CSV table of C-alpha atoms in Angstrom, one decimal:
chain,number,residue,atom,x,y,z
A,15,UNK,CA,-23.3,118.5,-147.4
A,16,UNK,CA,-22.1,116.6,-150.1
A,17,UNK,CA,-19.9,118.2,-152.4
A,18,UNK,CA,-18.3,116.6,-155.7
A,19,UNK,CA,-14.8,117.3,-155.4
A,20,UNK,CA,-12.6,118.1,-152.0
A,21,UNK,CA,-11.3,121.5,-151.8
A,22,UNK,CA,-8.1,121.3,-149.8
A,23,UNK,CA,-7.1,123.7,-147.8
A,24,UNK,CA,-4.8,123.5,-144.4
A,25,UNK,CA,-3.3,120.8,-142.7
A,26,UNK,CA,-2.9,117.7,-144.1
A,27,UNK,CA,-4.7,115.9,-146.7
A,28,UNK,CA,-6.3,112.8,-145.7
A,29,UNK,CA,-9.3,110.4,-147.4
A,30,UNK,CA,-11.0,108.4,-144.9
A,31,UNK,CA,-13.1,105.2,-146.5
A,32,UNK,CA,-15.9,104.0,-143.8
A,33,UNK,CA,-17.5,106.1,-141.6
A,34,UNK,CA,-18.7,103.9,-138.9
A,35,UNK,CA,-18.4,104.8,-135.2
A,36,UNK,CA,-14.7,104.8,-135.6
A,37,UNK,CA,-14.4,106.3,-139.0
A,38,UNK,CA,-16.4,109.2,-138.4
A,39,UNK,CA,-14.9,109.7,-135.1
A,40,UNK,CA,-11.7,110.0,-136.6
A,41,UNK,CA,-12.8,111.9,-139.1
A,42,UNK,CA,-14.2,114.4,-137.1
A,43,UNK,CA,-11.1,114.8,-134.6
A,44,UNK,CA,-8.7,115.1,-137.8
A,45,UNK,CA,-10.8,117.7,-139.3
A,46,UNK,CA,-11.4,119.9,-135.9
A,47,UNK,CA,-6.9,119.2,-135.9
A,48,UNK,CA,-6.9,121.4,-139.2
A,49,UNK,CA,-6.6,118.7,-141.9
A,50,UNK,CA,-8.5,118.6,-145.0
A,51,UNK,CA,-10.5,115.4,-144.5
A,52,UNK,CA,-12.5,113.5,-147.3
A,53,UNK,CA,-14.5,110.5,-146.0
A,54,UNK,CA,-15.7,107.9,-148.1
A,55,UNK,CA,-18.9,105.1,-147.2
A,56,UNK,CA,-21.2,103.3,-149.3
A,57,UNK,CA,-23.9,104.6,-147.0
A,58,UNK,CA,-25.2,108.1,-146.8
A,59,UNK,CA,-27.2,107.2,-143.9
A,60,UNK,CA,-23.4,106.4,-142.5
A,61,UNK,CA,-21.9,109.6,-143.2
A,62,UNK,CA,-24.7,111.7,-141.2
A,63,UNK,CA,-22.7,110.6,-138.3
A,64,UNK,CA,-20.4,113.5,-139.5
A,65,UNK,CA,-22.9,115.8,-138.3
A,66,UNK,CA,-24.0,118.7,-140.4
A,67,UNK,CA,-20.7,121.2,-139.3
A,68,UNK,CA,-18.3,118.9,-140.7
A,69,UNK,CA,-16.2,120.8,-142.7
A,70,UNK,CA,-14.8,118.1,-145.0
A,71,UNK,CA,-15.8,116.7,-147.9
A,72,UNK,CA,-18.3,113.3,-147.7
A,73,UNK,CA,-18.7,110.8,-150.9
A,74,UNK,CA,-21.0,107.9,-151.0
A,75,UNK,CA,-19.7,105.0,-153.0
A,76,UNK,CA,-17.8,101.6,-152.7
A,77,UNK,CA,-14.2,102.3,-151.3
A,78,UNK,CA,-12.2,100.2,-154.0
A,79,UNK,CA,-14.4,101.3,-157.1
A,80,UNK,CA,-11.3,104.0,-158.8
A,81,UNK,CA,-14.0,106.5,-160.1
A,82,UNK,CA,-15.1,107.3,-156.1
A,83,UNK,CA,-11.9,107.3,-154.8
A,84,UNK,CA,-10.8,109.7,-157.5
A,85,UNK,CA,-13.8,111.8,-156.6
A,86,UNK,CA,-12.8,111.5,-153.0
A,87,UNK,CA,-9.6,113.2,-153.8
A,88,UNK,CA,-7.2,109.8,-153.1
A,89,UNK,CA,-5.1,110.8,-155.4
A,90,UNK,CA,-3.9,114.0,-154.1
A,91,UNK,CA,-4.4,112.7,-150.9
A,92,UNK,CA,-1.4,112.5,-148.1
A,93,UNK,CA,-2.9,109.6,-146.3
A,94,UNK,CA,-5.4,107.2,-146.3
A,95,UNK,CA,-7.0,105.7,-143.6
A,96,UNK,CA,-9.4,102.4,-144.2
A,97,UNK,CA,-11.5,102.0,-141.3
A,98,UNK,CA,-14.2,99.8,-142.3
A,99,UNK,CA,-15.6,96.6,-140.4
A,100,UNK,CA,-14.8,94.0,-142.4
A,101,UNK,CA,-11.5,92.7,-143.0
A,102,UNK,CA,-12.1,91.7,-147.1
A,103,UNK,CA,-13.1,94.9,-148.2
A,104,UNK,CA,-10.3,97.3,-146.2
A,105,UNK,CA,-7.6,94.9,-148.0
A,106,UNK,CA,-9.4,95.4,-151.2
A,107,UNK,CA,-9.6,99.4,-150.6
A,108,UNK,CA,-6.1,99.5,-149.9
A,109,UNK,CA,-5.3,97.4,-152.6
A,110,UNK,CA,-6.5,99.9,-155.1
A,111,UNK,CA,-5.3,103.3,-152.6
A,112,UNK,CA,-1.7,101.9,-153.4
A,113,UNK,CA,-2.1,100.7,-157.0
A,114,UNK,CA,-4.4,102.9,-158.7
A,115,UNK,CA,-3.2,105.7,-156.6
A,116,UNK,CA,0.0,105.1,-155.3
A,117,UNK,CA,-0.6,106.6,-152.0
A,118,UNK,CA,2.5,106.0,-149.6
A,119,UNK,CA,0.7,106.4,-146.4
A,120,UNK,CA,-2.1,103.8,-145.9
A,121,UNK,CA,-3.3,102.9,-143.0
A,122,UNK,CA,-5.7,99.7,-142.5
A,123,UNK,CA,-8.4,99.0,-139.6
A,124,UNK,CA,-7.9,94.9,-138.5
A,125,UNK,CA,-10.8,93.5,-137.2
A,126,UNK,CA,-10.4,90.2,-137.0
A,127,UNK,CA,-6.5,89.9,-135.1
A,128,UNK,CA,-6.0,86.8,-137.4
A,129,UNK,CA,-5.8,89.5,-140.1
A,130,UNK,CA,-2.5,91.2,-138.7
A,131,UNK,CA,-0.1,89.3,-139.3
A,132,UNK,CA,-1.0,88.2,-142.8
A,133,UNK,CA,-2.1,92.0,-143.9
A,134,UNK,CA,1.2,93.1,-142.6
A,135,UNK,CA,3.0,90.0,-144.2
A,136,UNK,CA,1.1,91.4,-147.6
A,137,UNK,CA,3.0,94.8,-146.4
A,138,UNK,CA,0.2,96.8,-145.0
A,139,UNK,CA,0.4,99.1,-142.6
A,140,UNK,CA,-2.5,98.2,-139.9
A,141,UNK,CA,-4.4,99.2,-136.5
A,142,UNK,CA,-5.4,96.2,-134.6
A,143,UNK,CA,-8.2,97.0,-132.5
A,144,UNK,CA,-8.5,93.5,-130.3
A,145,UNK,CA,-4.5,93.6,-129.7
A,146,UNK,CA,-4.6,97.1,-129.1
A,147,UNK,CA,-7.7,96.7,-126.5
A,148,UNK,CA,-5.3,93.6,-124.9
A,149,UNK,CA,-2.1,95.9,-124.6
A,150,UNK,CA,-4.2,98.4,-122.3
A,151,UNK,CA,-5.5,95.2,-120.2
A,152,UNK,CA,-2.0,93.3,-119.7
A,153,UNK,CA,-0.9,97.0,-118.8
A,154,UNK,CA,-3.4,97.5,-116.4
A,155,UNK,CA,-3.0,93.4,-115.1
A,156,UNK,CA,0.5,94.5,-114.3
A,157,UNK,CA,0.1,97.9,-112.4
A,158,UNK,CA,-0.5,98.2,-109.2
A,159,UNK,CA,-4.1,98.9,-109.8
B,19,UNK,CA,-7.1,67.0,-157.5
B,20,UNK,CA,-8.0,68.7,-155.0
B,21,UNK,CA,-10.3,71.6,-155.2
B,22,UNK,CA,-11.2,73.9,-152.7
B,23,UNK,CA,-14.2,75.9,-153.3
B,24,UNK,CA,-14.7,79.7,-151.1
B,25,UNK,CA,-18.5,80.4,-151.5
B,26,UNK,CA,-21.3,78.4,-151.7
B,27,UNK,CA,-23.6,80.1,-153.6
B,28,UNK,CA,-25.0,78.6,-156.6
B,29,UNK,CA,-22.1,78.6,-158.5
B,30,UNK,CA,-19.4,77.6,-155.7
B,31,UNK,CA,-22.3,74.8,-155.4
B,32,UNK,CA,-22.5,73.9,-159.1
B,33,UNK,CA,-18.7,73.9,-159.2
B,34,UNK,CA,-18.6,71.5,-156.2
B,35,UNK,CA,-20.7,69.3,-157.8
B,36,UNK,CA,-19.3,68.5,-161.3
B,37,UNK,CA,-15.6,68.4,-159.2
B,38,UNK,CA,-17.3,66.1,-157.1
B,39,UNK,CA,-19.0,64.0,-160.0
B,40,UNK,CA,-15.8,63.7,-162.0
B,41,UNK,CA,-14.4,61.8,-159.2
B,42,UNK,CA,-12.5,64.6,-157.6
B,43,UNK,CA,-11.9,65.6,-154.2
B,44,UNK,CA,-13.9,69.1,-153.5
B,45,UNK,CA,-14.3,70.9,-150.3
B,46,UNK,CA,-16.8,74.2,-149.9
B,47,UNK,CA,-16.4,77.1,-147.3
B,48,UNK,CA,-19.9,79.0,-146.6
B,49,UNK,CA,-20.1,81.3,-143.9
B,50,UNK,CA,-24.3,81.0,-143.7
B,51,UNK,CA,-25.3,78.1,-141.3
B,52,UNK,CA,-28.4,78.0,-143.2
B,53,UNK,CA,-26.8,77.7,-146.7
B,54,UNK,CA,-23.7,75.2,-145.5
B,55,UNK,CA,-26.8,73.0,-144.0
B,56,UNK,CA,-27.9,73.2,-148.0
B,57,UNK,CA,-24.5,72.4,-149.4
B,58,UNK,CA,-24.3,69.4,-146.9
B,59,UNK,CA,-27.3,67.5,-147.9
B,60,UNK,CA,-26.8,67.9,-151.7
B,61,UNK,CA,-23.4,67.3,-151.7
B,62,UNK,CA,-22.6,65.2,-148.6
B,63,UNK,CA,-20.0,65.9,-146.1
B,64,UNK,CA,-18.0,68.0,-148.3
B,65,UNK,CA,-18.6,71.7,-146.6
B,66,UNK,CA,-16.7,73.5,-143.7
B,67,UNK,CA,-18.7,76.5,-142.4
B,68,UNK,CA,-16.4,79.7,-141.8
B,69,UNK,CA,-15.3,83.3,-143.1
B,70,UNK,CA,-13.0,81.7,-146.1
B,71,UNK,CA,-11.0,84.6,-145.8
B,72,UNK,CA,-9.6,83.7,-142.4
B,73,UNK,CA,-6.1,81.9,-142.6
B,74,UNK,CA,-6.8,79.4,-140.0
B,75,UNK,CA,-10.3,78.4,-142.0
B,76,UNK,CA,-7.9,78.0,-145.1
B,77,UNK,CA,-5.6,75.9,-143.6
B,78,UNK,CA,-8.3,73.8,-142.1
B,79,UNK,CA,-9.7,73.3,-145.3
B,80,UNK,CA,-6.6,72.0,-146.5
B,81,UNK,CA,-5.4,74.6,-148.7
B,82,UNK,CA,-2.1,74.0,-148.4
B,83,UNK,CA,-2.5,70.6,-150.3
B,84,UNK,CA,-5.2,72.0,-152.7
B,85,UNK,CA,-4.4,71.4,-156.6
B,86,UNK,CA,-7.1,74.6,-157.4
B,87,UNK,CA,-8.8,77.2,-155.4
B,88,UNK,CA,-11.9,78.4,-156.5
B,89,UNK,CA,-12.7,81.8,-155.3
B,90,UNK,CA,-16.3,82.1,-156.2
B,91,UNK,CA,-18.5,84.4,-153.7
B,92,UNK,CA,-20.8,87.1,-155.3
B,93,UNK,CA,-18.3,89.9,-153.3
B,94,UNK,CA,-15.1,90.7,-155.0
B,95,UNK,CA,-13.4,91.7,-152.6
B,96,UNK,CA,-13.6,88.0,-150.4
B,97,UNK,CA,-12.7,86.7,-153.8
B,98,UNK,CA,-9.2,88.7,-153.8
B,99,UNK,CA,-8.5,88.4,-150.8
B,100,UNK,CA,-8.9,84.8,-150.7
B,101,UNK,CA,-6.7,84.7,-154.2
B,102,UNK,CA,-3.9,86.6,-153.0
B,103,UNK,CA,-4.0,84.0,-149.2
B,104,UNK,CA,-4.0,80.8,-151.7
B,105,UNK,CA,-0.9,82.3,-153.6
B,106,UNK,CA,1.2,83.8,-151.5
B,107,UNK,CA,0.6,82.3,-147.6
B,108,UNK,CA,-0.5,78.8,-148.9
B,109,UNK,CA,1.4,79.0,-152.5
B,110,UNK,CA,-1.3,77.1,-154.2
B,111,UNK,CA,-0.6,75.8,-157.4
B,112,UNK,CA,-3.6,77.7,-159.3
B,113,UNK,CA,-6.6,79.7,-158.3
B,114,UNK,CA,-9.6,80.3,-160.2
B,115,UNK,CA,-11.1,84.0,-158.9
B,116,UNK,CA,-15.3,84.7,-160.0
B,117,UNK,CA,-15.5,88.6,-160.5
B,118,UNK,CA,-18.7,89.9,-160.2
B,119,UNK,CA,-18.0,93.5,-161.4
B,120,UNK,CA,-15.4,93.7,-164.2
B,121,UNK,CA,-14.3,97.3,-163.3
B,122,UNK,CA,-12.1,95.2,-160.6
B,123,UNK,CA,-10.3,93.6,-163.4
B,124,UNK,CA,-7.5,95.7,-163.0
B,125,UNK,CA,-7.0,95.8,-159.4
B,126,UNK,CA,-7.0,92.0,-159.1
B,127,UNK,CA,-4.0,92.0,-161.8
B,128,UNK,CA,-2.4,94.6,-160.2
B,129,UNK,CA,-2.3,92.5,-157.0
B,130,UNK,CA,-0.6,89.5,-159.4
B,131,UNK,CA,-4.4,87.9,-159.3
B,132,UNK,CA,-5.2,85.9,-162.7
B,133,UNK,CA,-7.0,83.2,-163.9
B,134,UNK,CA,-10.4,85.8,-163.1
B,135,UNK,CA,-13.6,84.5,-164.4
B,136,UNK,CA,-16.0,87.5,-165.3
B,137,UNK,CA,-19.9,86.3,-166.3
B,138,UNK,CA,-20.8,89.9,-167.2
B,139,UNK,CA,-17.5,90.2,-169.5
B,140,UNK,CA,-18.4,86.8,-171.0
B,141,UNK,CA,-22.1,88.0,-171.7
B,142,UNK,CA,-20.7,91.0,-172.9
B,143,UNK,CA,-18.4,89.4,-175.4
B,144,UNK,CA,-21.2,86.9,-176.9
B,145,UNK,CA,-22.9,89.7,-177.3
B,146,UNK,CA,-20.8,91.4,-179.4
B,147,UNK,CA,-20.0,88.4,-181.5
B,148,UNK,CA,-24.1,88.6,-181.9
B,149,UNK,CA,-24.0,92.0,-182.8
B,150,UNK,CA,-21.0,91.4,-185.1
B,151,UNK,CA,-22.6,89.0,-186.8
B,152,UNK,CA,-25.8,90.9,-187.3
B,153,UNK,CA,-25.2,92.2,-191.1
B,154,UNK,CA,-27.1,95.5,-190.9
B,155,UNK,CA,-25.3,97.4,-187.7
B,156,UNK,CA,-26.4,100.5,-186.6
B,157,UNK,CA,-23.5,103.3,-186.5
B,158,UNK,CA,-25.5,106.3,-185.2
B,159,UNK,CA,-29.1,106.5,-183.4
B,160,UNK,CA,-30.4,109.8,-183.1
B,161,UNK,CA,-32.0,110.3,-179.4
B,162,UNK,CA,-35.7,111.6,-181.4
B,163,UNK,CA,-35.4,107.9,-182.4
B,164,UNK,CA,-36.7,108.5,-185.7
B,165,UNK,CA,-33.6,107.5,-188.2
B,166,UNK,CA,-30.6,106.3,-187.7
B,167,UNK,CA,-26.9,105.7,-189.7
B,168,UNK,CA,-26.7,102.2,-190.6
B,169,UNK,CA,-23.9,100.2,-192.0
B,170,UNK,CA,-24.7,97.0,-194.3
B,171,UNK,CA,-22.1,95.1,-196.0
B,172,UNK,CA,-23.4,94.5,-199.8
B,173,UNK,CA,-23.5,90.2,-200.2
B,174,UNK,CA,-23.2,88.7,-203.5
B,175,UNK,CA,-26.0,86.8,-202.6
B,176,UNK,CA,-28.1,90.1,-203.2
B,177,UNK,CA,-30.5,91.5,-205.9
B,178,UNK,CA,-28.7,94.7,-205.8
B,179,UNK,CA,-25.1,93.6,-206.5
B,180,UNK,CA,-25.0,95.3,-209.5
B,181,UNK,CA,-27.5,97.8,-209.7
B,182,UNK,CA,-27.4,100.6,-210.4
B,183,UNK,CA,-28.4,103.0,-207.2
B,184,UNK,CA,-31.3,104.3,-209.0
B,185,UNK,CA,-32.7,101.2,-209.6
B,186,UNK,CA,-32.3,99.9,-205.8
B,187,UNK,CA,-36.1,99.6,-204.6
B,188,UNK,CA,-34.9,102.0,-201.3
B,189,UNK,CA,-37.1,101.1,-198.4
B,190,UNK,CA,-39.3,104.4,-197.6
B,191,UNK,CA,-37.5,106.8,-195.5
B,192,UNK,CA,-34.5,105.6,-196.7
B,193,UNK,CA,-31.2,107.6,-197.9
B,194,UNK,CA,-28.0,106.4,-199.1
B,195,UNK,CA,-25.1,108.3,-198.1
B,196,UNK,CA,-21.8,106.9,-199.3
B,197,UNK,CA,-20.5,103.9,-200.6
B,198,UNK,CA,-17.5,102.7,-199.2
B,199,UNK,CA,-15.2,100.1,-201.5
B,200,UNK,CA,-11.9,99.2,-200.1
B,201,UNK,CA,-10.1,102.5,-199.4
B,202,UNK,CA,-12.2,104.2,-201.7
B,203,UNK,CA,-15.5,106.7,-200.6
B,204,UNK,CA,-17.7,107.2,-203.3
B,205,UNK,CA,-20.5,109.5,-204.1
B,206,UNK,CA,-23.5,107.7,-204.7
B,207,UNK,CA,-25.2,108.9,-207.8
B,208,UNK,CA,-27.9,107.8,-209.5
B,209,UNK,CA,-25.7,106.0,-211.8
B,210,UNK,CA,-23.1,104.2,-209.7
B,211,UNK,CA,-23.3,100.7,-209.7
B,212,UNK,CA,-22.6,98.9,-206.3
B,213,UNK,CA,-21.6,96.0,-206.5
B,214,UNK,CA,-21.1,92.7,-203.9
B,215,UNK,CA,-18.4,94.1,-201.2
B,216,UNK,CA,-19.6,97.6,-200.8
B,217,UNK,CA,-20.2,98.5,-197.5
B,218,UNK,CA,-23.4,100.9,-197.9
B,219,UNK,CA,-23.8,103.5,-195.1
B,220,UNK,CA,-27.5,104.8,-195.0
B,221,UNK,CA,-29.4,106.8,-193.1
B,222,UNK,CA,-32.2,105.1,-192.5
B,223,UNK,CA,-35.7,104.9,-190.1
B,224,UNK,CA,-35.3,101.7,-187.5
B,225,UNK,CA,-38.0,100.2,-189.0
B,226,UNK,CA,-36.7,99.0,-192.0
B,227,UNK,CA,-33.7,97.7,-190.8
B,228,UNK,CA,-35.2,93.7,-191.6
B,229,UNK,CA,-36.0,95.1,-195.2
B,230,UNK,CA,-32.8,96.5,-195.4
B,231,UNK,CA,-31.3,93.3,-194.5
B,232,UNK,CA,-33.5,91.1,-196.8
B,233,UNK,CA,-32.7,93.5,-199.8
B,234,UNK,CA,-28.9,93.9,-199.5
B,235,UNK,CA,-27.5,91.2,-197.4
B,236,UNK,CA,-29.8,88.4,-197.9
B,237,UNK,CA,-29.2,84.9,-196.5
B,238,UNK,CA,-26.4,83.5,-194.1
B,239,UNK,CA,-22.7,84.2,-195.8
């Protein structure tokens, strides 16, 4: 299912680096939405979670080495979206998606809600999980139930 | 000074250690229990256990006061991250950063990350300066691995300054195929006399590269 180089076709173009639960989840509901998604991990055994009918293109490798990404397609890519789970390494990934690529739309996975603050502060674009789970609870705390 | 060490592998270990026996102050992060236990009893009470690239394990290591960070865990990525925290959120005065894969080089520069200490790019360069200073350098190996295109530098120190190419006692197998003197390239014939200077290019088996060396470039220059 592997192949070398993304062939874009409709929708948007987007590069996806960790396909865990929520990487490949995303992956898979951008893809079925018509985009023309790339997803990167540094474990095949990862990207099986793709299933074998996913359309996009899969690439195993370390999500800030420049040779994978540039395999992955980043540079032609319209977004990027760093969704692994740890903290270091999405910083790092989109560290070299803005530098080496200079991709405008990066978005970064926080895992650790200590992270938000100081990855925004660094002028990333993030998702914050934990805060994100705590918005639905206060939400539901204040409704009538 | 102060130095805070992030990683307490061997060398965030040996690093803490000579701080520490020079009369410094030195503190270690480690995230392993198990390894931070180590740290503790060989360097005494000296190690906070935590994810060094968390802010608020940063600040309770003091890195706001810190004189050095030393960034030194066998992932690059913890390493930059914890480079960019010390200089921008804590505005350390100088961070040292360990990279374990050169190729990151550029991204940690690009992210206004110096002072990077690379092990692999200091091996690499000593050896070159080995290679450099090995007189007979090959050019060209063929993959058969039978014969090669050498390069040897003509010493003063050798028999052959002065002789003429005929006369050369030419290890077997060997063929040489130019002589190179300053800008010039000349043709060597039978009756050209090389003299100390030349840089010889042969082709020649791998085999008698030490002859080759012993016969033209004799000696340490």
């Amino acid at each position: 299912m592997a192949m070398p180089v993304p062939e874009w076709g409709m929708g948007m173009r987007i590069v996806i680096i960790g396909c865990g639960r929520i990487g490949a989840h995303v992956a898979r509901q951008l893809a079925a939405a018509g985009h023309t998604v790339s997803v990167v991990d540094q474990d095949a055994v990862s990207l099986r979670r793709l299933g074998d009918d996913f359309p996009g293109c899969t690439m195993v490798g370390t999500g800030f080495d420049e040779a994978v990404l540039q395999k992955a397609g980043v540079a032609d890519a319209e977004a990027v979206v760093v969704l692994t789970n740890v903290d270091a390494t999405n910083f790092m990934v989109a560290r070299a998606v803005v530098e080496l690529f200079g991709v405008r739309r990066v978005t970064v996975r926080v895992n650790d809600p200590e992270f938000s603050a100081v990855f925004a502060e660094l002028g990333l674009k993030t998702v914050d999980l934990p805060d994100l789970i705590l918005q639905r609870v206060d939400e539901l705390l204040a409704s009538d139930g | 000074m102060y130095v805070l060490i992030v990683g307490g592998g061997k060398v965030g270990m040996h690093v803490g250690r000579t701080v520490l026996e020079q009369g410094h102050e030195a503190t270690v992060i480690e995230q392993r229990l198990a390894r931070a236990e180590v740290l503790r009893e060989a360097l005494g009470d000296v190690v906070v256990l935590g994810n060094g690239t968390l802010p608020s394990v940063l600040e309770s290591a003091g890195c706001g006061r810190a004189d050095v960070v030393a960034a030194v865990t066998g992932d690059d990525a913890v390493n930059l991250l914890v480079a960019v925290l010390a200089n921008r959120h804590f505005k350390a005065v100088r961070s040292i950063v360990r990279l374990n894969d050169p190729r990151n080089e550029r991204l940690f520069r690009l992210s206004g990350v110096g002072g990077t200490v690379s092990s692999s790019a200091i091996l690499a360069e000593l050896i070159e300066r080995e290679v450099a200073a090995q007189r007979v350098r090959t050019l060209l190996s063929f993959p058969s691995g039978g014969v090669a295109i050498v390069q040897v530098d003509l010493s003063s120190k050798s028999s052959v300054a002065g002789a003429r190419v005929r006369d050369v006692p030419w290890p077997r197998g060997t063929l040489l195929v130019s002589v190179l003197r300053g800008e010039e390239v000349l043709v060597p014939e039978g009756a050209l006399t090389v003299r100390a200077g030349d840089r010889l290019l042969l082709l020649a088996p791998p085999a008698v590269e030490e002859q080759l060396q012993t016969l033209l470039a004799p000696g340490a220059d």
